[in-house]
Coordinates of C-alpha atoms and ligand atoms in Angstrom, one line a residue:
M19 CA -15.4 -9.9 -35.7
C20 CA -16.0 -10.1 -32.0
G21 CA -13.1 -10.1 -29.7
I22 CA -12.7 -12.5 -26.7
V23 CA -10.4 -12.3 -23.8
A24 CA -9.8 -14.5 -20.8
Y25 CA -7.5 -14.5 -17.8
L26 CA -6.6 -17.0 -15.1
G27 CA -3.8 -16.2 -12.5
E28 CA -3.1 -14.0 -9.6
K29 CA -3.8 -10.6 -11.1
N30 CA -7.2 -8.8 -11.0
A31 CA -8.8 -10.7 -13.8
Y32 CA -11.3 -7.9 -14.7
E33 CA -8.6 -5.4 -15.3
V34 CA -6.6 -7.7 -17.6
V35 CA -9.7 -8.7 -19.5
I36 CA -11.0 -5.1 -19.9
K37 CA -7.6 -3.8 -21.1
G38 CA -7.6 -6.7 -23.6
L39 CA -11.1 -5.9 -24.8
Q40 CA -10.0 -2.3 -25.4
R41 CA -7.1 -3.7 -27.6
L42 CA -9.6 -6.0 -29.5
E43 CA -12.3 -3.4 -29.9
Y44 CA -11.4 -3.1 -33.5
R45 CA -13.0 -6.5 -33.9
G46 CA -16.5 -5.3 -32.8
Y47 CA -17.9 -2.5 -30.7
D48 CA -21.6 -2.7 -30.4
S49 CA -21.7 -4.2 -26.9
S50 CA -19.4 -5.9 -24.5
G51 CA -19.5 -7.9 -21.3
V52 CA -17.4 -9.8 -18.7
A53 CA -18.0 -12.7 -16.3
I54 CA -15.8 -12.7 -13.2
H55 CA -15.5 -15.8 -11.0
K56 CA -15.9 -15.0 -7.3
D57 CA -16.5 -17.3 -4.3
K58 CA -18.3 -20.2 -6.2
S59 CA -20.3 -17.8 -8.3
V60 CA -19.9 -15.5 -11.3
N61 CA -20.6 -11.8 -11.5
I62 CA -21.7 -10.8 -15.0
Y63 CA -21.7 -7.3 -16.4
K64 CA -22.8 -6.5 -19.9
Q65 CA -23.5 -3.2 -21.6
K66 CA -24.6 -2.0 -25.0
G67 CA -22.0 0.3 -26.7
K68 CA -18.2 0.6 -26.4
V69 CA -16.0 -1.0 -23.8
Q70 CA -15.9 2.3 -22.1
D71 CA -19.6 2.0 -21.5
L72 CA -19.1 -1.3 -19.8
I73 CA -16.3 0.2 -17.6
D74 CA -18.6 3.0 -16.6
F75 CA -21.4 0.6 -15.8
A76 CA -19.1 -1.7 -13.7
S77 CA -17.4 1.1 -11.9
D78 CA -19.4 0.7 -8.7
K79 CA -19.7 -3.1 -9.0
D80 CA -17.7 -5.9 -7.4
T81 CA -15.1 -6.7 -10.1
N82 CA -12.7 -8.8 -7.9
G83 CA -11.6 -12.2 -8.9
N84 CA -8.7 -14.0 -10.6
L85 CA -10.6 -15.8 -13.3
A86 CA -12.6 -13.9 -15.9
I87 CA -13.8 -14.0 -19.5
G88 CA -14.8 -11.0 -21.7
H89 CA -16.3 -10.3 -25.1
T90 CA -16.7 -7.3 -27.4
R91 CA -19.4 -7.9 -30.0
W92 CA -20.1 -7.3 -33.6
A93 CA -23.7 -8.4 -34.0
T94 CA -24.6 -11.3 -36.3
H95 CA -27.8 -12.8 -34.6
G96 CA -29.8 -10.3 -32.7
L97 CA -29.7 -6.6 -32.1
P98 CA -26.8 -5.0 -30.2
N99 CA -28.3 -4.8 -26.7
N100 CA -27.6 -5.8 -23.1
V101 CA -29.4 -9.1 -23.4
N102 CA -27.6 -10.3 -26.6
A103 CA -24.2 -9.2 -25.3
H104 CA -21.9 -11.9 -24.2
P105 CA -21.1 -13.7 -21.9
H106 CA -24.1 -16.1 -22.1
Q107 CA -25.0 -18.6 -19.4
S108 CA -26.4 -22.1 -19.1
S109 CA -29.9 -22.2 -17.7
N110 CA -28.8 -23.0 -14.1
G111 CA -26.3 -20.0 -14.4
K112 CA -23.3 -22.1 -13.6
I113 CA -21.6 -22.1 -16.9
S114 CA -20.5 -18.9 -18.7
L115 CA -19.3 -18.6 -22.3
V116 CA -18.0 -16.1 -24.8
H117 CA -18.0 -16.9 -28.5
N118 CA -16.7 -15.4 -31.7
G119 CA -18.2 -17.0 -34.9
I120 CA -21.5 -18.3 -36.1
I121 CA -23.3 -21.5 -35.1
E122 CA -24.9 -22.4 -38.4
N123 CA -27.2 -25.2 -37.2
Y124 CA -28.4 -23.1 -34.2
S125 CA -32.1 -23.1 -35.2
V126 CA -32.2 -27.0 -35.3
L127 CA -30.4 -27.2 -31.9
K128 CA -32.5 -24.5 -30.5
K129 CA -35.7 -26.3 -31.4
E130 CA -34.6 -29.5 -29.8
L131 CA -33.5 -27.7 -26.6
E132 CA -36.8 -25.8 -26.5
Q133 CA -38.7 -29.1 -26.8
R134 CA -36.8 -30.2 -23.7
G135 CA -37.9 -27.1 -21.8
Y136 CA -34.9 -24.8 -22.2
K137 CA -35.9 -21.1 -22.2
F138 CA -33.8 -18.7 -24.3
L139 CA -33.2 -15.1 -23.1
S140 CA -31.4 -13.7 -26.1
E141 CA -31.7 -13.9 -29.9
T142 CA -28.1 -15.1 -30.3
D143 CA -26.8 -18.4 -31.7
T144 CA -24.3 -18.5 -28.9
E145 CA -26.9 -19.1 -26.2
V146 CA -27.7 -22.4 -27.9
L147 CA -24.2 -23.6 -27.4
V148 CA -24.0 -22.8 -23.8
H149 CA -27.4 -24.5 -23.1
L150 CA -26.1 -27.5 -25.0
I151 CA -23.0 -27.7 -22.9
G152 CA -25.1 -27.3 -19.7
D153 CA -27.4 -30.1 -20.9
I154 CA -24.6 -32.5 -21.5
H155 CA -22.9 -31.5 -18.2
K156 CA -26.1 -32.0 -16.2
N157 CA -27.4 -35.2 -17.9
G158 CA -24.3 -37.1 -18.8
K159 CA -22.4 -36.3 -15.6
Q160 CA -19.5 -35.4 -17.8
S161 CA -16.7 -33.1 -16.7
L162 CA -17.1 -29.6 -18.0
F163 CA -14.2 -30.2 -20.4
D164 CA -15.9 -33.2 -21.9
S165 CA -19.2 -31.5 -22.0
V166 CA -17.8 -28.7 -24.0
R167 CA -15.9 -31.1 -26.3
L168 CA -19.1 -33.2 -26.9
A169 CA -21.2 -30.2 -27.5
L170 CA -18.8 -28.9 -30.1
N171 CA -19.1 -32.2 -32.0
E172 CA -22.8 -31.3 -32.5
V173 CA -22.1 -27.8 -33.8
I174 CA -21.8 -26.8 -37.4
G175 CA -20.2 -23.5 -38.0
A176 CA -17.3 -21.3 -36.8
Y177 CA -16.3 -20.7 -33.3
A178 CA -13.7 -19.5 -30.9
I179 CA -15.0 -20.0 -27.4
V180 CA -13.9 -19.7 -23.8
V181 CA -15.9 -21.3 -21.0
I182 CA -15.7 -21.0 -17.2
S183 CA -17.9 -22.5 -14.5
D184 CA -19.0 -21.4 -11.1
E185 CA -17.8 -24.6 -9.6
N186 CA -14.1 -24.2 -10.4
P187 CA -12.0 -21.1 -9.8
D188 CA -9.0 -22.8 -11.6
E189 CA -10.3 -23.8 -15.0
L190 CA -10.6 -22.2 -18.4
I191 CA -11.7 -24.2 -21.4
A192 CA -11.0 -22.8 -24.9
A193 CA -11.7 -24.1 -28.4
R194 CA -11.5 -23.0 -31.9
K195 CA -12.8 -23.8 -35.4
S196 CA -12.4 -21.2 -38.2
S197 CA -12.2 -18.3 -35.8
P198 CA -8.8 -17.4 -34.2
L199 CA -7.8 -18.1 -30.7
V200 CA -4.4 -17.7 -28.9
V201 CA -3.4 -19.0 -25.5
G202 CA -0.7 -17.0 -23.7
L203 CA 1.4 -18.8 -21.2
G204 CA 2.8 -16.4 -18.4
Q205 CA 4.5 -17.1 -15.0
G206 CA 1.7 -18.8 -13.1
E207 CA -1.0 -17.2 -15.3
Y208 CA -2.8 -17.9 -18.5
F209 CA -4.5 -15.8 -21.1
C210 CA -6.8 -16.5 -24.0
A211 CA -7.6 -13.9 -26.8
S212 CA -8.7 -13.6 -30.4
D213 CA -5.3 -12.2 -31.2
A214 CA -2.0 -11.7 -29.4
T215 CA -2.5 -8.0 -28.7
P216 CA -4.1 -8.4 -25.2
I217 CA -1.4 -10.8 -24.2
I218 CA 1.9 -9.2 -25.4
E219 CA 2.1 -7.0 -22.4
Y220 CA 2.4 -10.0 -20.0
T221 CA 4.1 -12.8 -22.0
K222 CA 5.6 -13.5 -25.4
N223 CA 5.0 -17.2 -25.2
V224 CA 1.8 -18.2 -27.0
V225 CA 0.1 -21.3 -28.5
Y226 CA -2.1 -20.6 -31.6
L227 CA -5.0 -23.2 -31.3
E228 CA -5.5 -25.1 -34.5
D229 CA -9.0 -25.8 -36.0
G230 CA -10.8 -28.5 -34.0
E231 CA -8.6 -28.2 -31.0
I232 CA -9.8 -27.7 -27.4
A233 CA -7.6 -26.5 -24.5
H234 CA -7.9 -27.3 -20.9
I235 CA -6.2 -24.7 -18.8
S236 CA -5.6 -24.7 -15.0
L237 CA -3.0 -23.4 -12.7
K238 CA -2.6 -26.9 -11.2
N239 CA -2.2 -28.8 -14.4
G240 CA -1.1 -26.2 -16.9
L241 CA -2.2 -26.3 -20.5
K242 CA -3.5 -29.6 -22.0
L243 CA -4.6 -29.9 -25.6
K244 CA -6.9 -32.3 -27.3
T245 CA -8.9 -32.4 -30.6
I246 CA -12.6 -32.3 -30.2
G247 CA -12.4 -36.0 -31.3
N248 CA -10.6 -36.6 -28.0
Q249 CA -7.0 -37.1 -29.3
N250 CA -4.1 -35.7 -27.2
K251 CA -2.1 -32.9 -29.0
T252 CA 1.2 -31.4 -28.0
P253 CA 1.0 -27.6 -27.6
Y254 CA 3.5 -25.8 -29.9
I255 CA 4.8 -22.8 -28.0
Q256 CA 5.8 -19.8 -30.2
E257 CA 7.5 -16.6 -29.3
L258 CA 5.7 -13.4 -30.3
E259 CA 7.7 -10.8 -32.2
M260 CA 5.2 -8.1 -31.7
H261 CA 6.0 -4.9 -29.6
L262 CA 3.8 -3.1 -27.2
E263 CA 4.4 0.3 -28.7
A264 CA 3.0 -0.9 -32.0
L265 CA -0.4 -1.2 -30.2
E266 CA -0.5 2.3 -28.8
K267 CA -1.5 5.5 -30.6
G268 CA 2.0 7.0 -30.0
G269 CA 0.8 10.6 -29.8
Y270 CA -1.5 10.5 -32.8
E271 CA -5.2 11.4 -32.3
H272 CA -6.3 8.2 -34.1
F273 CA -4.9 4.8 -35.0
M274 CA -5.8 5.5 -38.7
L275 CA -3.7 8.7 -38.7
K276 CA -0.8 6.9 -37.1
E277 CA -1.1 4.1 -39.6
I278 CA -1.2 6.5 -42.5
Y279 CA 2.0 8.2 -41.2
E280 CA 3.7 4.9 -40.6
Q281 CA 3.6 4.0 -44.3
P282 CA 7.2 5.1 -45.2
K283 CA 8.3 2.7 -42.5
S284 CA 5.9 -0.1 -43.1
I285 CA 6.8 -0.1 -46.8
L286 CA 10.5 -0.2 -45.9
D287 CA 10.0 -3.0 -43.5
S288 CA 8.1 -4.9 -46.1
M289 CA 11.0 -4.6 -48.6
R290 CA 13.8 -4.8 -46.1
G291 CA 16.3 -7.7 -46.9
R292 CA 14.2 -8.7 -49.9
F293 CA 16.2 -7.1 -52.7
S294 CA 19.7 -5.9 -53.6
I295 CA 20.2 -3.1 -56.0
S296 CA 24.0 -3.9 -56.3
Q297 CA 23.3 -7.5 -57.2
G298 CA 20.2 -6.6 -59.2
K299 CA 17.9 -9.2 -57.6
V300 CA 14.8 -9.7 -55.6
V301 CA 14.4 -12.7 -53.2
L302 CA 11.2 -13.4 -51.4
G303 CA 12.5 -16.2 -49.2
G304 CA 9.0 -17.4 -48.2
I305 CA 8.1 -18.4 -51.7
L306 CA 11.5 -19.6 -53.0
D307 CA 10.5 -23.3 -52.7
Y308 CA 7.4 -22.6 -55.0
E309 CA 9.2 -20.3 -57.4
E310 CA 9.0 -22.8 -60.2
K311 CA 5.3 -23.1 -59.8
L312 CA 4.9 -19.4 -60.2
I313 CA 7.2 -19.3 -63.2
N314 CA 5.3 -22.1 -65.0
A315 CA 1.8 -20.9 -63.8
K316 CA -0.6 -20.7 -66.7
R317 CA -2.7 -18.3 -64.6
L318 CA -2.7 -16.5 -61.3
I319 CA -5.8 -16.1 -59.2
F320 CA -5.9 -13.5 -56.5
V321 CA -8.6 -14.0 -53.9
A322 CA -9.3 -11.3 -51.3
C323 CA -11.9 -9.0 -50.0
G324 CA -12.3 -5.2 -49.6
T325 CA -9.1 -3.2 -49.6
S326 CA -7.0 -6.4 -50.0
W327 CA -9.1 -7.0 -53.2
H328 CA -8.0 -3.6 -54.5
A329 CA -4.4 -4.5 -53.8
G330 CA -5.1 -7.6 -55.9
L331 CA -6.3 -5.4 -58.8
V332 CA -3.0 -3.5 -58.6
G333 CA -1.2 -6.9 -58.5
E334 CA -3.0 -7.8 -61.8
Y335 CA -1.4 -4.8 -63.6
L336 CA 2.0 -5.6 -62.0
F337 CA 2.1 -9.3 -62.8
E338 CA 0.7 -8.9 -66.3
E339 CA 3.1 -6.1 -67.1
I340 CA 6.3 -7.4 -65.5
A341 CA 5.9 -11.3 -65.4
R342 CA 3.5 -11.7 -68.3
I343 CA 1.2 -14.1 -66.4
P344 CA -2.5 -13.8 -66.9
V345 CA -4.2 -12.8 -63.7
E346 CA -7.7 -13.1 -62.4
V347 CA -8.8 -11.1 -59.4
E348 CA -11.7 -12.7 -57.5
Y349 CA -13.8 -11.5 -54.6
A350 CA -13.3 -14.5 -52.3
S351 CA -16.9 -14.4 -51.3
E352 CA -18.0 -15.0 -55.0
F353 CA -15.2 -17.3 -55.9
R354 CA -16.0 -19.8 -53.2
Y355 CA -19.7 -20.3 -54.1
R356 CA -19.1 -20.5 -57.9
N357 CA -17.7 -23.9 -58.5
P358 CA -14.6 -22.2 -60.0
I359 CA -12.5 -23.9 -62.5
I360 CA -9.1 -24.4 -61.0
N361 CA -6.3 -26.6 -62.3
E362 CA -3.1 -28.0 -60.8
D363 CA -1.0 -25.5 -62.6
D364 CA -2.9 -22.5 -61.3
V365 CA -1.4 -20.5 -58.5
V366 CA -3.9 -18.9 -56.1
I367 CA -2.6 -15.9 -54.1
A368 CA -4.6 -15.0 -51.0
I369 CA -4.2 -11.4 -49.9
S370 CA -5.4 -10.6 -46.4
Q371 CA -4.2 -8.2 -43.7
S372 CA -5.7 -10.2 -40.8
G373 CA -5.1 -13.6 -42.4
E374 CA -8.5 -14.6 -40.8
T375 CA -11.1 -13.3 -43.3
A376 CA -13.6 -16.2 -43.5
D377 CA -14.4 -15.9 -47.2
T378 CA -10.7 -15.7 -48.2
L379 CA -10.0 -18.7 -46.0
A380 CA -12.8 -20.7 -47.5
A381 CA -11.7 -19.7 -51.0
I382 CA -8.2 -21.1 -50.5
K383 CA -9.6 -24.3 -49.0
I384 CA -11.5 -24.9 -52.2
A385 CA -8.4 -24.1 -54.3
K386 CA -6.4 -26.5 -52.1
E387 CA -8.9 -29.3 -52.6
R388 CA -8.4 -28.8 -56.4
K389 CA -4.7 -29.0 -56.0
A390 CA -3.7 -25.5 -56.9
T391 CA -0.6 -24.0 -55.3
L392 CA -1.5 -21.5 -52.6
I393 CA 0.5 -18.5 -51.7
G394 CA -0.4 -16.1 -48.8
I395 CA 0.3 -12.4 -48.6
C396 CA -0.8 -11.7 -44.9
N397 CA 0.2 -9.2 -42.3
V398 CA -0.7 -11.2 -39.2
V399 CA 2.0 -13.7 -38.4
G400 CA 0.6 -17.2 -37.6
S401 CA -2.8 -16.3 -39.0
S402 CA -5.1 -19.0 -40.4
I403 CA -4.5 -18.0 -44.1
S404 CA -0.7 -17.9 -43.5
R405 CA -0.9 -21.4 -42.2
E406 CA -3.3 -22.8 -44.7
T407 CA -1.3 -21.7 -47.7
H408 CA 1.8 -23.7 -49.0
C409 CA 4.0 -20.7 -48.8
G410 CA 3.9 -16.9 -48.7
S411 CA 5.4 -13.5 -47.8
Y412 CA 4.4 -11.5 -44.8
T413 CA 3.9 -7.8 -45.3
H414 CA 5.6 -6.6 -42.0
A415 CA 3.4 -3.6 -41.8
G416 CA 3.0 -4.1 -38.0
P417 CA -0.4 -4.3 -36.3
E418 CA -3.1 -2.4 -38.1
I419 CA -5.8 -1.3 -35.6
G420 CA -7.8 1.3 -37.3
V421 CA -10.7 -0.5 -38.9
A422 CA -10.1 1.2 -42.2
S423 CA -7.1 -0.5 -43.8
T424 CA -4.4 1.9 -44.9
K425 CA -0.7 0.7 -44.3
A426 CA -1.7 -2.9 -44.9
F427 CA -2.8 -1.9 -48.5
T428 CA 0.6 -0.2 -49.5
A429 CA 2.5 -3.1 -47.8
Q430 CA 0.5 -5.6 -49.9
V431 CA 1.3 -3.6 -53.1
T432 CA 4.9 -3.5 -52.1
I433 CA 5.0 -7.3 -51.8
L434 CA 3.1 -7.8 -55.1
T435 CA 5.6 -5.5 -56.8
L436 CA 8.6 -7.5 -55.5
M437 CA 6.9 -10.8 -56.3
A438 CA 6.1 -9.7 -59.9
M439 CA 9.7 -8.5 -60.3
M440 CA 11.2 -11.7 -58.9
I441 CA 9.2 -13.8 -61.3
G442 CA 9.6 -11.4 -64.2
R443 CA 13.3 -11.5 -63.8
R444 CA 13.4 -15.3 -63.7
K445 CA 11.1 -15.6 -66.7
G446 CA 13.0 -12.9 -68.6
T447 CA 9.9 -10.9 -69.2
I448 CA 11.5 -7.7 -67.9
T449 CA 14.7 -6.3 -69.3
N450 CA 17.6 -6.0 -67.0
E451 CA 17.6 -2.3 -67.5
R452 CA 14.0 -1.9 -66.6
F453 CA 14.3 -4.2 -63.7
N454 CA 17.2 -2.3 -62.2
R455 CA 15.5 1.0 -62.8
L456 CA 12.4 -0.2 -61.0
L457 CA 14.4 -1.5 -58.1
V458 CA 16.1 1.9 -57.6
E459 CA 12.7 3.6 -57.8
L460 CA 11.1 1.2 -55.4
N461 CA 13.9 1.8 -53.0
A462 CA 13.2 5.5 -53.1
I463 CA 9.5 5.2 -52.4
P464 CA 9.6 5.5 -48.6
E465 CA 11.5 8.9 -48.8
K466 CA 9.1 10.1 -51.5
L467 CA 6.2 9.1 -49.3
K468 CA 7.4 11.4 -46.6
T469 CA 7.1 14.3 -49.1
V470 CA 3.5 13.2 -49.8
L471 CA 2.7 13.3 -46.1
K472 CA 3.9 16.9 -45.9
E473 CA 0.8 17.8 -48.0
N474 CA -1.4 17.0 -45.0
D475 CA -2.3 20.7 -44.4
L476 CA -3.3 21.3 -48.0
I477 CA -5.3 18.1 -47.9
E478 CA -7.1 19.2 -44.7
K479 CA -8.1 22.4 -46.5
I480 CA -9.5 20.6 -49.4
A481 CA -11.4 18.3 -47.1
K482 CA -12.9 21.3 -45.4
I483 CA -14.4 22.4 -48.8
Y484 CA -16.0 19.0 -49.5
H485 CA -16.8 17.5 -46.1
K486 CA -20.6 18.3 -46.5
S487 CA -20.9 16.6 -49.9
T488 CA -23.4 13.8 -50.1
N489 CA -21.7 12.0 -53.1
A490 CA -18.3 11.7 -54.6
L491 CA -16.7 10.1 -57.7
Y492 CA -13.2 8.8 -57.9
L493 CA -11.6 8.2 -61.3
G494 CA -8.4 6.6 -62.4
R495 CA -7.0 4.7 -65.4
G496 CA -4.7 1.7 -65.8
I497 CA -3.0 0.7 -62.5
N498 CA -4.5 3.8 -60.9
F499 CA -8.0 2.5 -61.5
P500 CA -7.9 0.3 -58.4
L501 CA -6.9 3.5 -56.4
A502 CA -10.2 5.0 -57.5
L503 CA -12.0 2.1 -56.0
E504 CA -9.9 2.2 -52.9
G505 CA -10.3 6.0 -52.4
A506 CA -14.1 5.6 -52.7
L507 CA -14.2 2.7 -50.2
K508 CA -12.1 4.7 -47.7
L509 CA -14.5 7.7 -48.0
K510 CA -17.7 5.5 -47.7
E511 CA -16.6 3.5 -44.8
I512 CA -15.4 6.2 -42.4
S513 CA -17.4 9.3 -43.4
Y514 CA -20.6 7.6 -44.6
I515 CA -20.6 9.7 -47.9
H516 CA -21.8 7.8 -50.8
A517 CA -18.8 7.4 -53.2
E518 CA -18.0 5.4 -56.3
G519 CA -14.8 4.5 -58.0
Y520 CA -14.7 4.2 -61.8
P521 CA -12.2 3.7 -64.6
A522 CA -12.1 7.2 -65.9
A523 CA -13.1 6.2 -69.4
E524 CA -16.2 4.4 -68.3
M525 CA -17.6 7.6 -66.9
K526 CA -19.3 8.4 -70.2
H527 CA -21.1 5.1 -70.2
G528 CA -23.3 6.2 -67.3
P529 CA -21.9 7.9 -64.3
I530 CA -21.3 11.2 -66.1
A531 CA -25.1 11.7 -65.6
L532 CA -24.4 12.3 -61.9
I533 CA -22.1 15.2 -62.4
D534 CA -23.2 18.7 -61.5
E535 CA -21.8 21.6 -59.5
E536 CA -22.3 19.7 -56.3
M537 CA -20.2 16.7 -57.2
P538 CA -16.6 16.4 -56.1
V539 CA -14.6 14.2 -58.6
F540 CA -11.3 12.9 -57.3
V541 CA -9.0 12.0 -60.2
I542 CA -5.6 10.3 -60.1
A543 CA -4.0 12.2 -63.0
T544 CA -0.2 11.5 -62.7
K545 CA 2.1 11.9 -65.6
D546 CA 2.0 8.4 -67.2
S547 CA 1.1 6.7 -70.4
S548 CA -2.6 7.5 -70.1
Y549 CA -2.0 11.2 -69.0
E550 CA -3.5 12.8 -72.2
K551 CA -6.6 10.6 -71.9
I552 CA -7.2 11.5 -68.3
V553 CA -6.8 15.2 -69.1
S554 CA -9.7 14.7 -71.5
N555 CA -11.7 13.0 -68.9
I556 CA -11.1 15.9 -66.5
Q557 CA -12.3 18.3 -69.3
E558 CA -15.5 16.3 -69.6
V559 CA -16.1 16.7 -65.8
K560 CA -15.4 20.4 -65.9
A561 CA -17.7 20.9 -68.9
R562 CA -20.5 19.6 -66.7
K563 CA -19.5 21.9 -63.8
G564 CA -18.1 19.0 -61.6
K565 CA -15.5 19.9 -59.1
V566 CA -12.1 18.3 -59.8
I567 CA -9.6 17.4 -57.1
A568 CA -6.6 15.9 -58.9
I569 CA -3.6 14.1 -57.7
V570 CA -0.8 15.1 -60.1
S571 CA 2.9 14.5 -60.5
H572 CA 5.3 17.2 -59.4
G573 CA 5.9 19.7 -62.2
D574 CA 2.5 19.0 -63.8
K575 CA 1.2 21.9 -65.9
E576 CA -1.9 20.9 -67.8
V577 CA -4.1 19.4 -65.1
K578 CA -3.1 22.1 -62.6
K579 CA -4.6 24.6 -64.9
I580 CA -8.0 22.9 -65.2
A581 CA -8.5 21.2 -61.8
N582 CA -10.2 23.1 -59.0
H583 CA -7.6 21.7 -56.6
Y584 CA -4.6 19.6 -57.0
I585 CA -2.2 17.6 -54.7
E586 CA 1.3 17.0 -56.0
I587 CA 3.1 13.7 -55.4
P588 CA 6.8 13.1 -56.5
K589 CA 7.4 11.6 -59.9
C590 CA 8.0 7.9 -60.1
D591 CA 7.7 4.9 -62.4
E592 CA 4.1 4.6 -63.3
L593 CA 3.9 1.1 -61.9
L594 CA 4.8 2.5 -58.4
V595 CA 2.3 5.4 -58.4
P596 CA -0.2 3.4 -56.3
L597 CA 2.3 3.4 -53.4
L598 CA 2.2 7.2 -53.4
A599 CA -1.1 8.2 -54.7
T600 CA -3.1 6.2 -52.3
V601 CA -1.9 8.2 -49.3
P602 CA -3.6 11.6 -50.2
L603 CA -6.8 9.7 -50.7
Q604 CA -6.5 8.1 -47.3
L605 CA -5.8 11.5 -45.7
L606 CA -8.7 13.1 -47.5
S607 CA -11.1 10.6 -46.2
Y608 CA -9.6 10.8 -42.7
H609 CA -10.1 14.6 -42.5
I610 CA -13.5 14.5 -44.1
A611 CA -14.6 11.9 -41.6
L612 CA -13.3 13.9 -38.7
M613 CA -15.0 17.1 -39.9
R614 CA -18.3 15.1 -40.0
E615 CA -17.7 14.0 -36.5
C616 CA -17.5 10.3 -37.4
N617 CA -15.5 7.7 -35.4
V618 CA -12.6 7.2 -37.8
D619 CA -11.1 4.2 -36.0
Q620 CA -14.4 2.4 -35.4
P621 CA -16.8 3.3 -38.1
R622 CA -20.4 2.3 -37.6
N623 CA -21.5 -1.3 -38.5
L624 CA -18.0 -2.3 -39.3
A625 CA -15.3 -4.5 -37.7
K626 CA -11.9 -5.6 -38.6
S627 CA -11.0 -9.2 -39.3
V628 CA -14.3 -10.4 -40.9
T629 CA -14.4 -14.0 -39.5
V630 CA -18.1 -14.5 -40.5
E631 CA -19.2 -15.1 -44.1
Ligands
LIG11 C1 -11.4 -1.6 -45.7 C2 -11.1 -2.8 -45.0 C3 -11.8 -4.1 -45.4 C4 -10.7 -5.2 -45.5 C5 -11.4 -6.5 -45.8 C6 -10.4 -7.7 -45.9 O1 -10.7 -0.5 -45.2 O2 -10.3 -2.8 -44.0 O3 -12.4 -3.9 -46.7 O4 -9.7 -4.9 -46.4 O5 -12.3 -6.8 -44.7 O6 -9.7 -7.9 -44.7 P1 -8.4 -8.7 -44.7 O7 -7.3 -7.9 -45.5 O8 -8.0 -8.8 -43.2 O9 -8.7 -10.0 -45.3

C-alpha cells in the first residue's frame, strides 16, 4: 500500500520517478506526487487521482532535475486530496519526504510538535515525521542523515521512507521498518522503490533494506548502510531475476486478463523441476531441511489473508486427504490478536503473493516467538515473509500486477498440492498408485487449462446476461467450497456486486431465503464424490426460480439439463479441480466488471500488497 520511488543520477529524475510510480500504481492510486531538486530548492507537484492526473498537471511545469522522490498513495490518515498527497515537507520547506506505512504514535508526537508551535497542513501521520526530522535538524544541528535516524528512534509503527533536502543535490536517505524498500545500484545512479519493478529497467543489482536499516546514498560516497541504532552494516547486493516484459501488458487490454491467461505457464513454472513422473517423486528443495518437522507435525496452521487465505482452505483439503495432518486455516489478522495456542511441534505456513502483507507478517512473528517452524509460500522473491520464515517454496508465478489476485492463487494451490504429496509420500499416507496417478494428472493441468481458456467467448456471453445483477451467490462442496468464496471475492472486488460464497449444503440454513428469479447462482458442480449432492442443491435453487450457472466436467449430463448455463472444464482428479475451475470464475468477474465500466486492474478503495494492519 502506497508506492515510493526515488532517483539520483544523471537522467531526468522526474521521468524515472513517474515511470516508476506507474509501475507501482497497483499499490495505491488515490493521489500521487513528486519532489524534484532544482538549484537549491525543490519543486513539488501533487495531484488527487491517478499518476496520469499528476502527469497532466505537471505537463507545463518545470520538471528538470537529477534528484527526485515520488509517491502514489492509498489513504490511511486523511482523505485522498492534493494536501494529503505526498511528498510532505518540513515547516521551513527544506526537507521533503515520502512514506509508506503508518506512524502509530503520530497523535502524541503531533501534540508535542504543536505545543512547540508547529503548524500542520495535512491530516496525515507522515507530516508528523517530516516535522520531527526538521525539528531535530534545526535544533540539534545534526546532519540530515542523523536527524532522520534519530527521528525514527522516536517513531512507533511501520515505515519505508525516502528523504531529500534543498541543501544537497547529491543525497538520498532511505529507511525501512515493516514496509518494503529496495535500493537499486546503477552505473553512477541510484534508485529506491517499494519493489524492484521501477528499477529493473535500469539495473539488476539491488539491496533489499532490512527492518531498522537506514541508507545514506550519494554519488560521491555511494551507498552506506547503518541501523537506526547507528551500527554500520554491509550492504548485501543481490541480482534480480525479473524480466521487464513481465511488467508490461503484452498486448492484453488489462493486467488481470493477461495474468488469467498466463496461468498455464505460471502453474508450469511453479511445478518445473519439482517432481519426476518416472521416478515417482516430488522434491521441494526449499523445504527439504525442514521435511522432518512437517512429517512429524501434530498440526499445520495456515495463516494468510484474502485470496491467499482461500488457497489455504484448498490446502486444508489437500493436506488432510493426502498427508493426513490436521490443518487449521487462520485469517492472519485474527490469529495475531488472539493469543493463539502454538506449540514447538506446530508448523505454520504463511501464504502470501506479495510476501509483505502486514497481518501475515505479524502472525508469523508471533508463531516464531512461540518456537513453531515457519514455512513461506510467497511469490515475490526476497520479500519480508520469505525472509522471516525458516524455509519455503516460491510460487514462480511472475509479477502479479492486477490488484485482483488470479495467477498467484493457482500457483499457491499448485505448491500446496506438491507439498502435500511430498509429505504424504514420505509418511506413507498416500498409496504409490494414487501418488503416481495424481502426479500424471498434475502434469497435465497446464494443457487442460488452455482448453478452459478457450471458453472465454461463452463466458463473456454469460457475463452479458448477468452483469446488471445486484447480488450473486457462489456454491461449492468439499475442496470446491473455497472456490465459491474466491469466486465471490473476485466479483465483489472488481465489479462491486454484492456476492457471497457458501458451502452448497449450508444454503438451506439461511441463504436460500435470498433466492428469487433475480439471483444468479454460480455452482461448481464437477463430477466428483459429492456430485449427486450438488445436483440436489442445484434443484433446490431451481425450485425457487434462481438462475444457475454451473461449472461442469466434460461429458456431464445431469447438471447440463437443469442449469440455465454451463461452462465445461476437462475431467481431472477431484483434488485438482480448483486449478481448473477457478479460471472461469475469474473470467466471469473480469467480463462483468468490464461491462459495468469498472477499473478491473485498479478497483476502487483497494491496493495490492496490504502493508498496513
Ligand atoms: C484479492 C486479493 C487480496 C490478497 C490479500 C493477500 O484478489 O488480491 O485479497 O489476496 O490482500 O495478499 P498477499 O497474498 O499478498 O498476502
